[in-house]
Coordinates of C-alpha atoms in Angstrom, one line a residue:
X250 CA 105.0 163.4 76.0
X251 CA 102.9 164.7 78.6
X252 CA 104.1 166.6 81.9
X253 CA 101.9 167.9 85.1
X254 CA 102.8 169.5 88.2
X255 CA 103.1 168.5 91.6
X256 CA 102.2 171.7 94.0
X257 CA 104.5 170.3 97.0
X258 CA 107.5 170.7 95.7
X259 CA 107.4 173.5 93.3
X260 CA 110.3 175.9 91.7
X261 CA 110.4 179.6 93.0
X262 CA 109.0 180.9 88.9
X263 CA 111.2 183.8 89.6
X264 CA 114.5 185.1 88.3
X265 CA 117.9 183.4 88.1
X266 CA 119.8 182.4 91.6
X267 CA 121.2 185.6 92.7
X268 CA 125.0 186.5 92.9
X269 CA 127.3 186.6 96.4
X270 CA 130.7 186.8 96.3
X271 CA 132.8 183.9 96.5
X272 CA 129.0 181.3 95.9
X273 CA 129.5 179.1 92.8
X274 CA 126.8 178.8 90.5
X275 CA 125.0 175.4 90.3
X276 CA 124.2 174.3 86.5
X277 CA 123.6 170.9 87.7
X278 CA 120.1 169.8 86.2
X279 CA 116.9 169.2 87.7
X280 CA 114.1 166.8 87.3
X281 CA 111.0 167.5 85.7
X282 CA 109.2 165.6 88.6
X283 CA 109.7 168.9 90.7
X284 CA 107.3 171.1 88.2
X285 CA 105.1 168.3 87.2
X286 CA 103.5 165.5 88.4
X287 CA 103.7 162.9 85.3
X288 CA 104.7 162.3 82.2
X289 CA 103.1 160.0 79.9
X290 CA 103.6 158.7 76.0
X291 CA 100.3 159.4 74.2
X292 CA 99.9 156.7 71.2
X293 CA 98.3 158.6 67.8
X294 CA 97.6 157.4 64.8
X295 CA 100.3 153.9 64.9
X296 CA 103.1 156.9 66.0
X297 CA 105.9 155.9 68.6
X298 CA 104.3 158.7 70.8
X299 CA 103.8 162.0 71.8
X300 CA 105.9 163.1 75.0
X301 CA 103.5 165.2 77.5
X302 CA 103.9 166.6 80.9
X303 CA 101.1 167.1 83.1
X304 CA 99.9 169.1 86.3
X305 CA 96.8 170.7 87.8
X306 CA 93.4 168.6 88.0
X307 CA 90.3 171.0 88.0
X308 CA 89.8 173.8 85.6
X309 CA 90.6 174.6 82.0
X310 CA 93.7 173.1 80.2
X311 CA 96.4 175.4 79.2
X312 CA 97.9 173.2 76.2
X313 CA 101.8 174.8 76.4
X314 CA 103.5 174.3 72.5
X315 CA 106.8 175.4 72.8
X316 CA 109.6 177.3 70.4
X317 CA 111.5 175.7 68.0
X318 CA 114.8 173.5 69.5
X319 CA 112.5 173.3 73.1
X320 CA 110.5 171.0 74.6
X321 CA 108.1 170.6 77.2
X322 CA 110.6 171.6 79.5
X323 CA 110.8 174.8 78.7
X324 CA 107.0 175.7 80.7
X325 CA 108.0 173.8 83.6
X326 CA 108.5 177.1 85.7
X327 CA 105.8 178.9 84.6
X328 CA 103.8 175.9 85.2
X329 CA 104.6 175.8 88.9
X330 CA 103.8 179.8 88.7
X331 CA 100.4 179.7 87.2
X332 CA 99.3 176.9 88.8
X333 CA 99.9 178.6 92.0
X334 CA 97.9 181.6 90.7
X335 CA 94.2 180.4 88.6
X336 CA 92.8 176.8 88.7
X337 CA 93.6 175.0 85.5
X338 CA 95.5 172.3 84.2
X339 CA 98.6 172.0 82.7
X340 CA 99.3 169.8 79.3
X341 CA 102.9 170.8 78.2
X342 CA 103.9 168.7 74.8
X343 CA 107.1 168.0 72.9
X344 CA 106.1 168.6 69.4
X345 CA 107.4 166.1 66.4
X346 CA 111.3 165.7 66.2
X347 CA 111.8 167.3 69.7
X348 CA 112.2 166.4 73.6
X349 CA 111.1 162.3 73.4
X350 CA 108.5 162.3 71.0
X351 CA 108.8 159.9 68.4
X352 CA 107.0 160.0 64.9
X353 CA 107.7 157.7 61.6
X354 CA 108.5 160.8 59.8
X355 CA 110.5 163.4 62.2
X356 CA 111.5 165.5 58.6
X357 CA 107.7 166.9 58.2
X358 CA 107.7 169.9 60.6
X359 CA 105.4 171.5 58.2
X360 CA 102.8 174.0 59.8
X361 CA 100.1 171.9 58.7
X362 CA 101.3 168.6 59.9
X363 CA 102.3 170.0 63.5
X364 CA 99.2 171.6 63.9
X365 CA 97.1 167.4 63.0
X366 CA 99.5 166.7 65.9
X367 CA 98.0 168.8 68.3
X368 CA 94.3 168.5 67.1
X369 CA 95.1 164.5 67.0
X370 CA 96.8 165.0 70.7
X371 CA 94.0 166.7 71.9
X372 CA 91.5 163.8 70.3
X373 CA 93.6 160.9 71.3
X374 CA 93.4 162.5 75.2
X375 CA 90.2 163.4 75.2
X376 CA 88.1 162.1 72.8
X377 CA 84.7 163.9 71.5
X378 CA 83.9 165.8 74.2
X379 CA 87.3 168.1 75.6
X380 CA 87.6 169.9 77.8
X381 CA 87.9 174.1 77.4
X382 CA 91.5 174.8 76.4
X383 CA 93.6 177.6 75.7
X384 CA 96.4 177.3 73.3
X385 CA 99.5 178.9 74.4
X386 CA 102.6 179.1 72.3
X387 CA 106.3 180.2 72.2
X388 CA 108.0 181.1 68.9
X389 CA 107.4 178.5 66.5
X390 CA 104.7 177.3 68.7
X391 CA 103.1 180.3 69.1
X392 CA 102.8 180.2 65.4
X393 CA 101.6 176.4 65.4
X394 CA 98.7 177.3 67.9
X395 CA 97.6 179.9 65.8
X396 CA 98.0 177.3 62.8
X397 CA 95.7 175.0 65.1
X398 CA 93.4 177.5 66.6
X399 CA 92.8 178.7 62.5
X400 CA 91.9 175.2 61.2
X401 CA 89.2 174.4 63.8
X402 CA 91.1 171.7 65.1
X403 CA 90.6 171.7 68.9
X404 CA 87.0 172.1 69.4
X405 CA 86.7 173.4 72.5
X406 CA 88.9 176.6 72.6
X407 CA 88.1 179.1 74.6
X408 CA 91.7 181.0 73.8
X409 CA 95.1 181.8 72.3
X410 CA 98.2 183.1 73.4
X411 CA 101.0 184.1 71.4
X412 CA 104.7 184.2 73.3
X413 CA 107.5 186.6 71.4
X414 CA 106.2 185.2 67.5
X415 CA 105.4 188.1 64.8
X416 CA 105.1 187.6 61.9
X417 CA 106.8 190.6 60.3
X418 CA 109.8 190.6 63.1
X419 CA 110.3 186.4 62.3
X420 CA 109.7 187.2 58.3
X421 CA 112.8 189.0 58.8
X422 CA 115.2 187.4 61.3
X423 CA 114.8 184.2 59.4
X424 CA 117.9 185.8 56.9
X425 CA 120.2 186.0 60.1
X426 CA 119.1 182.3 61.3
X427 CA 121.2 180.3 60.0
X428 CA 124.0 182.8 61.3
X429 CA 123.0 182.2 64.7
X430 CA 122.9 178.3 64.4
X431 CA 126.2 178.2 63.0
X432 CA 127.6 180.4 66.3
X433 CA 126.2 177.8 68.6
X434 CA 128.4 175.0 70.0
X435 CA 127.6 171.6 68.4
X436 CA 128.4 169.7 70.9
X437 CA 128.6 169.6 74.8
X438 CA 131.1 168.0 77.3
X439 CA 128.3 167.2 79.8
X440 CA 124.5 169.0 81.0
X441 CA 126.1 171.4 83.2
X442 CA 128.4 172.8 80.5
X443 CA 125.0 172.3 78.9
X444 CA 123.4 174.8 81.2
X445 CA 125.7 177.1 82.1
X446 CA 126.1 178.2 77.9
X447 CA 122.3 178.9 77.9
X448 CA 122.7 180.8 81.0
X449 CA 126.0 182.8 79.7
X450 CA 124.7 183.0 76.2
X451 CA 121.5 184.6 77.3
X452 CA 119.7 181.9 75.4
X453 CA 117.7 181.4 78.9
X454 CA 118.3 184.2 81.2
X455 CA 116.5 182.3 84.7
X456 CA 118.8 179.9 85.8
X457 CA 116.1 178.4 87.4
X458 CA 114.8 176.8 84.2
X459 CA 117.7 176.4 82.1
X460 CA 118.4 174.2 84.8
X461 CA 115.1 171.9 83.6
X462 CA 114.6 173.2 80.3
X463 CA 118.2 172.7 78.7
X464 CA 117.9 168.7 79.8
X465 CA 115.1 168.7 76.8
X466 CA 117.3 170.3 74.4
X467 CA 120.3 168.1 73.9
X468 CA 120.7 164.1 74.1
X469 CA 123.8 162.1 74.2
X470 CA 125.7 161.8 71.3
X471 CA 125.0 158.8 69.0
X472 CA 127.6 155.7 69.6
X473 CA 128.7 156.4 73.1
X474 CA 125.8 155.9 75.5
X475 CA 128.3 152.9 77.4
X476 CA 132.4 152.6 77.6
X477 CA 131.9 149.1 75.8
X478 CA 130.0 150.6 72.7
X479 CA 132.8 153.2 71.9
X480 CA 135.5 150.9 72.5
X481 CA 134.4 148.8 69.7
X482 CA 133.4 151.7 67.4
X483 CA 137.1 152.7 67.5
X484 CA 138.3 149.4 67.2
X485 CA 136.8 148.9 64.3
X486 CA 138.1 151.8 62.9
X487 CA 141.5 150.8 63.5
X488 CA 141.3 147.6 62.3
X489 CA 140.0 148.9 58.9
X490 CA 143.5 150.6 58.9
X491 CA 145.9 147.7 59.2
X492 CA 143.9 146.6 55.9
X493 CA 144.7 149.4 54.1
X494 CA 147.0 148.8 51.3
X495 CA 148.8 151.9 51.4
X496 CA 149.8 151.6 55.2
X497 CA 148.2 155.1 55.8
X498 CA 145.3 156.3 57.3
X499 CA 142.7 157.9 54.6
X500 CA 141.4 161.2 55.8
X501 CA 137.9 159.6 56.0
X502 CA 139.1 157.1 58.3
X503 CA 140.9 160.0 60.7
X504 CA 137.7 161.9 60.1
X505 CA 135.8 159.0 61.9
X506 CA 138.5 158.6 64.3
X507 CA 138.5 162.7 65.2
X508 CA 134.7 162.3 65.2
X509 CA 134.5 159.8 67.8
X510 CA 137.3 160.9 69.9
X511 CA 135.3 164.6 69.9
X512 CA 132.5 162.7 70.9
X513 CA 134.1 161.2 74.1
X514 CA 135.2 164.5 74.7
X515 CA 132.4 166.2 74.3
X516 CA 129.2 163.6 74.6
X517 CA 126.4 166.2 74.5
X518 CA 124.1 167.2 71.0
X519 CA 121.4 169.2 70.1
X520 CA 118.2 166.9 69.6
X521 CA 117.3 168.6 66.3
X522 CA 119.4 170.1 63.9
X523 CA 117.1 173.3 63.0
X524 CA 119.4 174.6 60.6
X525 CA 117.9 171.1 58.6
X526 CA 114.3 172.6 58.8
X527 CA 114.5 175.9 57.0
X528 CA 112.4 175.2 54.5
X529 CA 109.5 174.9 57.0
X530 CA 110.8 178.3 58.5
X531 CA 108.5 180.4 55.7
X532 CA 105.3 178.0 56.4
X533 CA 105.2 179.0 60.1
X534 CA 105.1 182.7 59.7
X535 CA 104.1 183.9 56.1
X536 CA 100.6 185.3 56.7
X537 CA 100.5 184.9 60.7
X538 CA 99.5 188.3 61.8
X539 CA 96.4 187.8 60.0
X540 CA 95.4 184.4 60.9
X541 CA 96.3 185.4 64.6
X542 CA 94.0 188.3 64.1
X543 CA 91.0 186.1 62.5
X544 CA 90.7 183.7 65.0
X545 CA 87.0 184.7 66.8
X546 CA 88.1 183.7 69.5
X547 CA 89.8 186.2 73.1
X548 CA 93.6 186.2 72.3
X549 CA 96.7 187.5 74.5
X550 CA 100.2 189.1 72.8
X551 CA 103.0 188.6 74.6
X552 CA 106.2 190.1 73.8
X553 CA 109.7 190.8 74.9
X554 CA 109.5 194.6 73.4
X555 CA 107.2 196.6 71.6
X556 CA 109.3 197.2 68.5
X557 CA 108.1 193.9 67.7
X558 CA 104.8 194.4 66.1
X559 CA 104.4 194.6 62.8
X560 CA 101.8 196.7 60.8
X561 CA 98.9 194.1 60.7
X562 CA 99.2 193.7 64.3
X563 CA 99.3 197.6 65.3
X564 CA 96.3 198.1 63.6
X565 CA 94.5 195.5 65.4
X566 CA 95.8 195.9 68.5
X567 CA 94.6 199.2 68.0
X568 CA 91.2 198.1 67.2
X569 CA 91.3 195.8 70.5
X570 CA 91.1 192.9 68.5
X571 CA 93.6 191.4 71.5
X572 CA 95.3 192.2 74.6
X573 CA 98.9 192.8 74.8
X574 CA 101.6 192.8 76.9
X575 CA 104.9 194.0 76.9
X576 CA 107.8 192.2 79.6
X577 CA 110.9 194.5 79.1
X578 CA 113.8 193.0 80.5
X579 CA 113.6 189.5 78.3
X580 CA 115.4 187.7 76.3
X581 CA 113.2 185.6 73.4
X582 CA 112.3 182.8 76.1
X583 CA 110.2 185.5 77.8
X584 CA 108.4 182.6 79.7
X585 CA 111.8 181.3 80.7
X586 CA 113.0 184.2 82.2
X587 CA 110.2 186.0 83.4
X588 CA 108.2 182.9 84.2
X589 CA 105.5 184.5 87.4
X590 CA 105.1 188.5 84.5
X591 CA 104.0 185.5 82.2
X592 CA 101.8 183.6 84.3
X593 CA 100.5 187.1 86.1
X594 CA 99.1 187.8 82.5
X595 CA 98.2 184.8 81.3
X596 CA 96.0 184.4 85.1
X597 CA 94.9 188.1 84.3
X598 CA 93.5 187.0 80.9
X599 CA 91.9 183.5 81.6
X600 CA 90.2 185.7 85.2
X601 CA 88.8 188.9 83.3
X602 CA 87.2 186.0 80.5
X603 CA 85.9 184.0 83.1
X604 CA 87.4 181.2 82.1
X605 CA 89.1 180.2 85.2
X606 CA 89.0 181.0 89.4
X607 CA 91.9 182.8 91.0
X608 CA 93.2 180.9 93.7
X609 CA 96.0 181.5 96.5
X610 CA 94.7 185.1 96.9
X611 CA 95.9 186.6 93.6
X612 CA 94.6 189.7 92.6
X613 CA 94.3 190.8 88.8
X614 CA 96.6 193.6 87.6
X615 CA 95.3 194.6 84.0
X616 CA 97.5 196.3 81.9
X617 CA 97.3 199.4 80.4
X618 CA 97.4 197.9 76.5

């Protein structure tokens, strides 16, 4: 689904809500319509649709690809920040199996398939004459952006930006990824509870962004969308138990009932089980640095720390093959933690290469690296 930005109702694009003594922080969800102008389903190759958000009406298209487990909503506050700085259009895409996108084969999350998805969405939206497009991707989305660019799937591509994804660091982190995923809560009592966890755990350090983006990461557990639905399931289990010849509950039936009670108390869970995508992780990131360096277009790399650079990118950066900027004091979700800083870096990149015009008196600050 596509989303666009409403300039009349922008978020601040800044940091987390300030803490004041005695003031309770607001973890209630915020609707996407405060940040995007519209949301649409785009049908691609007879699939049920790609969920995409739009903003802006002039200038190059910034096609935004989110990280694993996230959705287009992770770009909400960044969208507000970037369109106040340069003349551009925003297209934020829910990748397959993420957000509200529906596909026939949700299990296929290979880099090749997802890159083709991006190319197909561009073709479905713009036909044979797409406008100038810059691909911007975070984490897994950054890897997919590079695979899309290197396969020439976007004919009007003018620039490429990766946010906090480096082959060496990513490959090293894969071994501990399952432990990280197991350490997350499996369910949440409410959307507010999920938002609060995301901020307090440090997954998203910006409360404003968490309030809009976490809605795209979690969903209601199946079978409890209505009180009637959950009642019928529980009663069905009880009726089966009464027919049990042994006159006692079997372990499997007790487990079903316990699971149902858990779902009633914790009705929200993750939209995608990232642990089940492990077989694709290597394909997303292996060879990524050389693919990025070989793309014959202007490139930007935004990192949360310079320690994330691997050997190939360090050499490439010294040779001036891409522009790099380090944004310290951010977590992995750089564009959510510091949307203003990321917007400034992207806007400066666009203006430097004369891809877009500044608006609102925006002044470029060219980084030293």
